[in-house]
Short mmCIF file of C-alpha atoms in Angstrom, two decimals:
data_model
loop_
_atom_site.label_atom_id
_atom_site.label_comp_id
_atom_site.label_asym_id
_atom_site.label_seq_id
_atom_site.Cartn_x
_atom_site.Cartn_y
_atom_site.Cartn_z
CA UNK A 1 -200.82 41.92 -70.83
CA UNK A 2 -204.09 43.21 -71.84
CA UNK A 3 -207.64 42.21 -70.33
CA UNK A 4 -208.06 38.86 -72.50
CA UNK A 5 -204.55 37.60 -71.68
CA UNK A 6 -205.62 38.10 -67.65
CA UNK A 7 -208.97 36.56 -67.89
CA UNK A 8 -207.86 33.70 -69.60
CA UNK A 9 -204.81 33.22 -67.46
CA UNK A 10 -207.29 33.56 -64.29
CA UNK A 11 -209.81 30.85 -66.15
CA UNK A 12 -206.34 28.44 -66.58
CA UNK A 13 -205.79 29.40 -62.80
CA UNK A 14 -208.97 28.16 -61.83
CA UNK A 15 -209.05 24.57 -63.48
CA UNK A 16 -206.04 24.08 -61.97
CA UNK A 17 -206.62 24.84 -58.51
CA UNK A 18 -209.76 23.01 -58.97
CA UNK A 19 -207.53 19.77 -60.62
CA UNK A 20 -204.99 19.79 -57.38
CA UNK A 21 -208.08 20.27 -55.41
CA UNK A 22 -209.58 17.39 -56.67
CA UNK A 23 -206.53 15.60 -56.35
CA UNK A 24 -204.95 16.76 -53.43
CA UNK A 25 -207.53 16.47 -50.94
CA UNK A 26 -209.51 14.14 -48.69
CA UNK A 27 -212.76 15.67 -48.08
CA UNK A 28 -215.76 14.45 -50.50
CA UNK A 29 -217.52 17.85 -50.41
CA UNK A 30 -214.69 19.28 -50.78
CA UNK A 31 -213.79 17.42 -53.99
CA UNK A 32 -217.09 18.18 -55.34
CA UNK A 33 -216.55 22.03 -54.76
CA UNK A 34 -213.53 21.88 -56.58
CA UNK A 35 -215.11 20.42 -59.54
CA UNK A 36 -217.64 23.31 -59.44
CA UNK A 37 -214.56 25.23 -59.40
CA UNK A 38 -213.10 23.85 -62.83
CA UNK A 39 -216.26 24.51 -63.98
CA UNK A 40 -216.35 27.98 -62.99
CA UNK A 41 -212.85 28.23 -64.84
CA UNK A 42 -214.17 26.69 -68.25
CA UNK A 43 -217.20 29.44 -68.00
CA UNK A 44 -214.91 32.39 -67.41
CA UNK A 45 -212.84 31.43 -70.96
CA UNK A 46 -216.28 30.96 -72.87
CA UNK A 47 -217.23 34.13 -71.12
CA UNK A 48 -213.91 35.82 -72.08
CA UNK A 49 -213.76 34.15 -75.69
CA UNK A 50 -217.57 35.20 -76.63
CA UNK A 51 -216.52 38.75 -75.53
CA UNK A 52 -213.49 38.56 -77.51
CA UNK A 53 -215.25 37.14 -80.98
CA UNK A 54 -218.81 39.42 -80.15
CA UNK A 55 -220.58 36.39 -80.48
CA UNK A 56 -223.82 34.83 -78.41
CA UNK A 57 -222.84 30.97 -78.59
CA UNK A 58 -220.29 31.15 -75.96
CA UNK A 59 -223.35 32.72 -73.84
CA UNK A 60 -225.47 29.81 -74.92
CA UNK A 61 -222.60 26.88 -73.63
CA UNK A 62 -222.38 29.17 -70.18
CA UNK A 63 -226.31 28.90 -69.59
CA UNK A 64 -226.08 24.76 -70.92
CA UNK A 65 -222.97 24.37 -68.25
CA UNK A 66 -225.15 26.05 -65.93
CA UNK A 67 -227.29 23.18 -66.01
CA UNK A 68 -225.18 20.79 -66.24
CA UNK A 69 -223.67 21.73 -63.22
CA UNK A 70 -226.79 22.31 -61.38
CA UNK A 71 -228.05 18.31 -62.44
CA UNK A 72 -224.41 17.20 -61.38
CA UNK A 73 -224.78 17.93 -57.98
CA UNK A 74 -228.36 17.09 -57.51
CA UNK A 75 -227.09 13.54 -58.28
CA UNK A 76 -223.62 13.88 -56.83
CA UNK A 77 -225.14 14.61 -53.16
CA UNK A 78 -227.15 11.65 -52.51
CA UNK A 79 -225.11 9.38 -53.86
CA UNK A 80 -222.61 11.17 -51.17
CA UNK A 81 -225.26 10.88 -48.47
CA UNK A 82 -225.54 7.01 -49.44
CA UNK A 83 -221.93 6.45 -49.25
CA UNK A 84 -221.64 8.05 -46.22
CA UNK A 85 -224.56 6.12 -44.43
CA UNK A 86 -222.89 2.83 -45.50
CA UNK A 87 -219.40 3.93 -44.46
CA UNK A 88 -219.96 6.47 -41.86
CA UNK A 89 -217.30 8.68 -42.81
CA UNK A 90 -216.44 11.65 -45.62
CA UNK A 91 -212.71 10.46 -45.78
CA UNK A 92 -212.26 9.42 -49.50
CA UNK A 93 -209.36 6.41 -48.43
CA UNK A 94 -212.02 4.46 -46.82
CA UNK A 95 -213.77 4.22 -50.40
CA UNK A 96 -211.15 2.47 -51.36
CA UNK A 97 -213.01 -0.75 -51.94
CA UNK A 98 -215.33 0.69 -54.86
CA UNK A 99 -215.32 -0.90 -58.19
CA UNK A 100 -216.75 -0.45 -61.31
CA UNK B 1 -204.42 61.25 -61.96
CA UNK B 2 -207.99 61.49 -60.65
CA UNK B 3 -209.72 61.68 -64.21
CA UNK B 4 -207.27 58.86 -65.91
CA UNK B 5 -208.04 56.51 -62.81
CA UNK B 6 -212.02 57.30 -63.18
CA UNK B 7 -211.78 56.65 -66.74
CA UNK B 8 -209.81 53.01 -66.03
CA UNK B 9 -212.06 52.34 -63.40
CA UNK B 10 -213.96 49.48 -65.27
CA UNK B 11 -210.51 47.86 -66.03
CA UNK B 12 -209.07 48.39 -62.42
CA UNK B 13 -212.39 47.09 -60.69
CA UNK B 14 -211.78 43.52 -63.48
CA UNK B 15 -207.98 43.19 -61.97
CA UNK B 16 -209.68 43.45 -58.65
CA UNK B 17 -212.36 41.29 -59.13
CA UNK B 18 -209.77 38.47 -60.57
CA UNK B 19 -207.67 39.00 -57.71
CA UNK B 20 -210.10 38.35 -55.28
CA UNK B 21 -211.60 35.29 -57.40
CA UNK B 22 -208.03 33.87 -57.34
CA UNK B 23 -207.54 34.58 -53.86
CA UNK B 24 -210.85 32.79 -52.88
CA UNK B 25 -209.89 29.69 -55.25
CA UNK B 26 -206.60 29.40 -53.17
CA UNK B 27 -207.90 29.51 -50.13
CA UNK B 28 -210.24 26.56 -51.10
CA UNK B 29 -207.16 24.65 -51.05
CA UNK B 30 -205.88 25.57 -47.31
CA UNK B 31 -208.78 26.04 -45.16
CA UNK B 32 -209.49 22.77 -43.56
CA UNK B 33 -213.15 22.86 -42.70
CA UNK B 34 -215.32 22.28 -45.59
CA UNK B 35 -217.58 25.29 -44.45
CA UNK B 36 -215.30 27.49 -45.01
CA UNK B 37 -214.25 25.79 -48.17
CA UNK B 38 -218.01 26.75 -49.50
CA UNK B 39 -217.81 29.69 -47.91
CA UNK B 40 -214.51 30.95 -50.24
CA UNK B 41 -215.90 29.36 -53.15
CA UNK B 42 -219.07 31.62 -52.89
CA UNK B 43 -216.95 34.12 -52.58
CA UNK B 44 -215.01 33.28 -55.73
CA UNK B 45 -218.63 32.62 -57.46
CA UNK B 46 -219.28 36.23 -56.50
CA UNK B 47 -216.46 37.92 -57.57
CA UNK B 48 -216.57 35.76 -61.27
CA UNK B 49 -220.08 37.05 -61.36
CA UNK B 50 -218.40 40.95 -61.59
CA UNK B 51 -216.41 40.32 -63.54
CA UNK B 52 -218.97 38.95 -66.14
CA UNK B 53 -220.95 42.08 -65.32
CA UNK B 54 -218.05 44.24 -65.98
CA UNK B 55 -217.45 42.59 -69.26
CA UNK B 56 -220.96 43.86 -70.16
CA UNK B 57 -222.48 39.88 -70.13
CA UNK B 58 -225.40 40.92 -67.16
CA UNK B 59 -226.99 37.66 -67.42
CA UNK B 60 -224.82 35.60 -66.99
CA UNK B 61 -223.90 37.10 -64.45
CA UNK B 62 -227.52 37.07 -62.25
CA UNK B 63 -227.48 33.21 -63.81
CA UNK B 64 -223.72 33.00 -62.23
CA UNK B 65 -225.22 34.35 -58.67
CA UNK B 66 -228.83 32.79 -58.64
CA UNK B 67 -228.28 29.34 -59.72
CA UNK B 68 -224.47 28.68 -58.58
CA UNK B 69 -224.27 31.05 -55.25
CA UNK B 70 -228.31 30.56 -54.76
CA UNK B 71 -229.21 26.87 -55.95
CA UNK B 72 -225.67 24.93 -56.33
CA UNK B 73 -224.41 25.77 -52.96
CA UNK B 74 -227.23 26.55 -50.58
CA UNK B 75 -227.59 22.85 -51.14
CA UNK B 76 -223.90 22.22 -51.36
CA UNK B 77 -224.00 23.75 -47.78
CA UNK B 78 -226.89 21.82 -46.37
CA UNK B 79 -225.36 18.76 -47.22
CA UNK B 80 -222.06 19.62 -45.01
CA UNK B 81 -224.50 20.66 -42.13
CA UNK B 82 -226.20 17.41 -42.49
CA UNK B 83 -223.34 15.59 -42.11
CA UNK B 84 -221.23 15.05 -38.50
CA UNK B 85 -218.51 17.32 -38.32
CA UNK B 86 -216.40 14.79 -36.01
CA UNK B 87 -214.84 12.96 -39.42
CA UNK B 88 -211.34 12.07 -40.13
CA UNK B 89 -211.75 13.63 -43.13
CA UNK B 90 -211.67 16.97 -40.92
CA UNK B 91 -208.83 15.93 -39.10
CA UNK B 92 -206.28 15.58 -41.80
CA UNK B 93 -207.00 17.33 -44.77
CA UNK B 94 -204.69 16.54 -47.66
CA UNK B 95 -204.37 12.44 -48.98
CA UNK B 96 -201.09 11.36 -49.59
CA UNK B 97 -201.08 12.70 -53.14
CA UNK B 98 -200.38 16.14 -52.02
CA UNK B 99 -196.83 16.06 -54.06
CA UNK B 100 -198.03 14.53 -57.45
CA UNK B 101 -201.07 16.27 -57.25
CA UNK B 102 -199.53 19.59 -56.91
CA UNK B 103 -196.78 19.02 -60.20
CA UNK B 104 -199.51 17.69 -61.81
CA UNK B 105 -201.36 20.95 -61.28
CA UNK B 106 -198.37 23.26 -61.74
CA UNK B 107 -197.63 21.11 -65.13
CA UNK B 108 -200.78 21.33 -66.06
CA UNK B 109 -201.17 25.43 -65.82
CA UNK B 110 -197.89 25.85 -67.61
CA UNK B 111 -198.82 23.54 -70.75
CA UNK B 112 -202.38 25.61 -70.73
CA UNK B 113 -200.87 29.30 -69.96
CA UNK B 114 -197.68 28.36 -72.66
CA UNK B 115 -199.99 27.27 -75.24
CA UNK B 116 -202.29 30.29 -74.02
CA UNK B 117 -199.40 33.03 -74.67
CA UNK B 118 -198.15 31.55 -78.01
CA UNK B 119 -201.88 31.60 -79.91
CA UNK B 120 -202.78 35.06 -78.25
CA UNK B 121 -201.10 38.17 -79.90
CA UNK B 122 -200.88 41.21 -77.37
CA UNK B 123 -203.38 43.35 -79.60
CA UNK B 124 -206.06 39.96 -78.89
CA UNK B 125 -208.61 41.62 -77.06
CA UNK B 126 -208.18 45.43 -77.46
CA UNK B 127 -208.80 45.04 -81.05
CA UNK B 128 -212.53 43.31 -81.06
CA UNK B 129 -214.53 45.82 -78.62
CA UNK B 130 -217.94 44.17 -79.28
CA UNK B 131 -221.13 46.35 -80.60
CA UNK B 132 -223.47 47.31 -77.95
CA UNK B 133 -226.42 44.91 -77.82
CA UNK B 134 -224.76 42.08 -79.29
CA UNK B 135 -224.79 40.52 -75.11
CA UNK B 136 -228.57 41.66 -74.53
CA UNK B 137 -230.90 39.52 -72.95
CA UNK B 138 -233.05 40.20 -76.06
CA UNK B 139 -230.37 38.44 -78.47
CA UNK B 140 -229.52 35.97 -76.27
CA UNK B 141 -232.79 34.54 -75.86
CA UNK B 142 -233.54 35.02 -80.01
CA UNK B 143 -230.57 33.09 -81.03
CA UNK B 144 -231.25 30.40 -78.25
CA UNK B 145 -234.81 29.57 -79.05
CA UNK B 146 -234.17 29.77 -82.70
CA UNK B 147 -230.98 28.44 -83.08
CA UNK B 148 -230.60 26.84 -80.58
CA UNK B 149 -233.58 25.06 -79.37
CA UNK B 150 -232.79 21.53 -79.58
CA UNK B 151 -230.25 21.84 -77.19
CA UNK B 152 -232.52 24.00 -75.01
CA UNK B 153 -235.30 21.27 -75.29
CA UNK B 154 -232.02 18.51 -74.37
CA UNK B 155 -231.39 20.63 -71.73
CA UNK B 156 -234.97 19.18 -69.79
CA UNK B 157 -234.30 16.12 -70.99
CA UNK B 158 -231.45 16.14 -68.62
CA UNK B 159 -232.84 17.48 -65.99
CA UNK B 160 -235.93 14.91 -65.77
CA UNK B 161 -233.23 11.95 -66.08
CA UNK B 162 -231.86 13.89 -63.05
CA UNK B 163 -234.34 13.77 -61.28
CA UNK B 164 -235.01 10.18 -62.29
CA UNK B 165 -231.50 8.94 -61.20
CA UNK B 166 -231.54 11.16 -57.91
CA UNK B 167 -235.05 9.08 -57.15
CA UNK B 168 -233.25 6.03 -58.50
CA UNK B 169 -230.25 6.59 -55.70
CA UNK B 170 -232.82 7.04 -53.00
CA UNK B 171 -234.56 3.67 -53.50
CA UNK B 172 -231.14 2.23 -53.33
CA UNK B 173 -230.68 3.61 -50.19
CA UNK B 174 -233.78 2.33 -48.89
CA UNK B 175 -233.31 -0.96 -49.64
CA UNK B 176 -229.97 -1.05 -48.85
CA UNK B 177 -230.79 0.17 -45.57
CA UNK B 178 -233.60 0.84 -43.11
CA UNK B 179 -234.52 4.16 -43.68
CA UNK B 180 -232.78 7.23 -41.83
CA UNK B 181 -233.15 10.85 -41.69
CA UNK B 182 -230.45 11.40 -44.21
CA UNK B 183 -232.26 9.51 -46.87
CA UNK B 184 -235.36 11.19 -46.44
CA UNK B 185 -234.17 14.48 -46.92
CA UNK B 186 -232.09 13.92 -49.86
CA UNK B 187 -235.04 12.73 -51.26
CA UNK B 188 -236.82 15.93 -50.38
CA UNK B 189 -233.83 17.94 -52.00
CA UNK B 190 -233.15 15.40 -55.21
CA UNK B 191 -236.97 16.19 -55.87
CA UNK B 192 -237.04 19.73 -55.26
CA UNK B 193 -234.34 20.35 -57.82
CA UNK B 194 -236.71 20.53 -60.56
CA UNK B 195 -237.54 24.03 -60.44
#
């Protein structure tokens, strides 16, 4: 197994953990952090892959991911905060009655 | 042995750095509190952020630590101090999706890491050992505002409809509601985002 196999094995890894995460647990924070963890995952293989091919785009989709991620939660958080005020609790089964 | 492990030590310091990564992505999956949950993904933020420096790409890696570790979850963390740590959510900590959610996960890392190992020879990454300069700051910042501008220019599109929509949530909330501490300062941190 060489360097590229590893890092791209550890970048599958990631979005994974961060999928069950997502899945798996209760805690809205938490969910969110796992997302930022399959994020993290999908910027180690452009990382890996642009080191691999010597070329600058996979730099360029890391920085636009970067931003993406950094809008993501400045909407994700009050919308949490909102949800939370009209429910008065983080536990994702008593959001059970959202639609649309 | 001294000299061959000096000369690997780039190498040796990546399997460490993934380790720990991994290790800190687990752990995000046991620990209960959601504290420490941030506190092993900035770890795992950290440690992704050597290993990008090891593999020579040393701006994405300050980006990785400034605006992830530094922006992302300082906030990240603020909101789980803001919020009362006497939840049910803390109490029990998976849902009752535990099972499928795990063979979904372990189904889903053997499709990737199967398709993964049949496309990638062994000789994948030794072979290409890119030029020096090719990951400078320099080039990077040439091709992006030359060939790359529109999406650069997108890119504060984005964040003004953002900031829009985080502004657009807080008037909800207020007339939804009467207004409480929490909206306030999510306003204050929806609006200082910009920068």
């Amino acid at each position: 197994m060489d360097k590229t196999q590893v890092l791209l094995s550890l970048a599958v890894a990631l979005f994974a953990i961060g999928l069950v995460g997502v899945i798996v647990r209760r805690n809205v924070l938490v969910m969110l952090m796992c997302m930022e963890l399959m994020l993290n995952g999908v910027n180690l293989s452009l990382v890996t892959f642009a080191h691999q091919a010597a070329s600058n785009v996979g730099a360029v989709l890391v920085f636009l991911v970067f931003v993406v991620a950094a809008a993501e939660i400045a909407i994700a958080i009050p919308i949490v905060l909102l949800m939370v005020r009209h429910k008065r609790t983080l536990d994702l089964s008593a959001y059970t009655d959202l639609k649309g | 042995m001294i000299e061959t492990l000096l000369a690997n030590l780039d190498t040796l310091l990546l399997y460490l750095f993934a380790a720990c990564a991994l290790v800190g992505a687990v752990l995000m999956l046991i620990l209960p509190q959601p504290m420490r949950v941030a506190l092993a993904l900035i770890s795992t933020m950290v440690f992704l952020g050597g290993v990008y420096g090891l593999l020579g790409v040393h701006f994405i890696a300050a980006f990785q630590v400034l605006v992830y570790v530094g922006a992302v979850m300082v906030f990240m963390v603020y909101a789980i101090m803001l919020l009362d740590v006497r939840d049910s959510a803390y109490k029990r900590t998976y849902s009752k999706l535990v099972m499928p959610g795990i063979a979904a996960g372990a189904l889903f890392f053997a499709a990737l890491a199967f398709g993964l190992w049949k496309a990638l020879p062994d000789s994948a990454g030794s072979a290409a050992t890119p030029a020096a300069g090719t990951f400078g700051l320099q080039q990077f910042a040439v091709a992006f505002l030359s060939e790359y501008w529109l999406h650069f220019e997108l890119t504060s599109v984005l964040l003004v409809a953002a900031v829009v929509a985080a502004l657009a949530v807080i008037k909800v909330s207020a007339a939804s509601g009467a207004q409480s501490p929490l909206g306030t300062r999510a306003e204050r941190k929806g609006g200082s985002d910009r920068g």
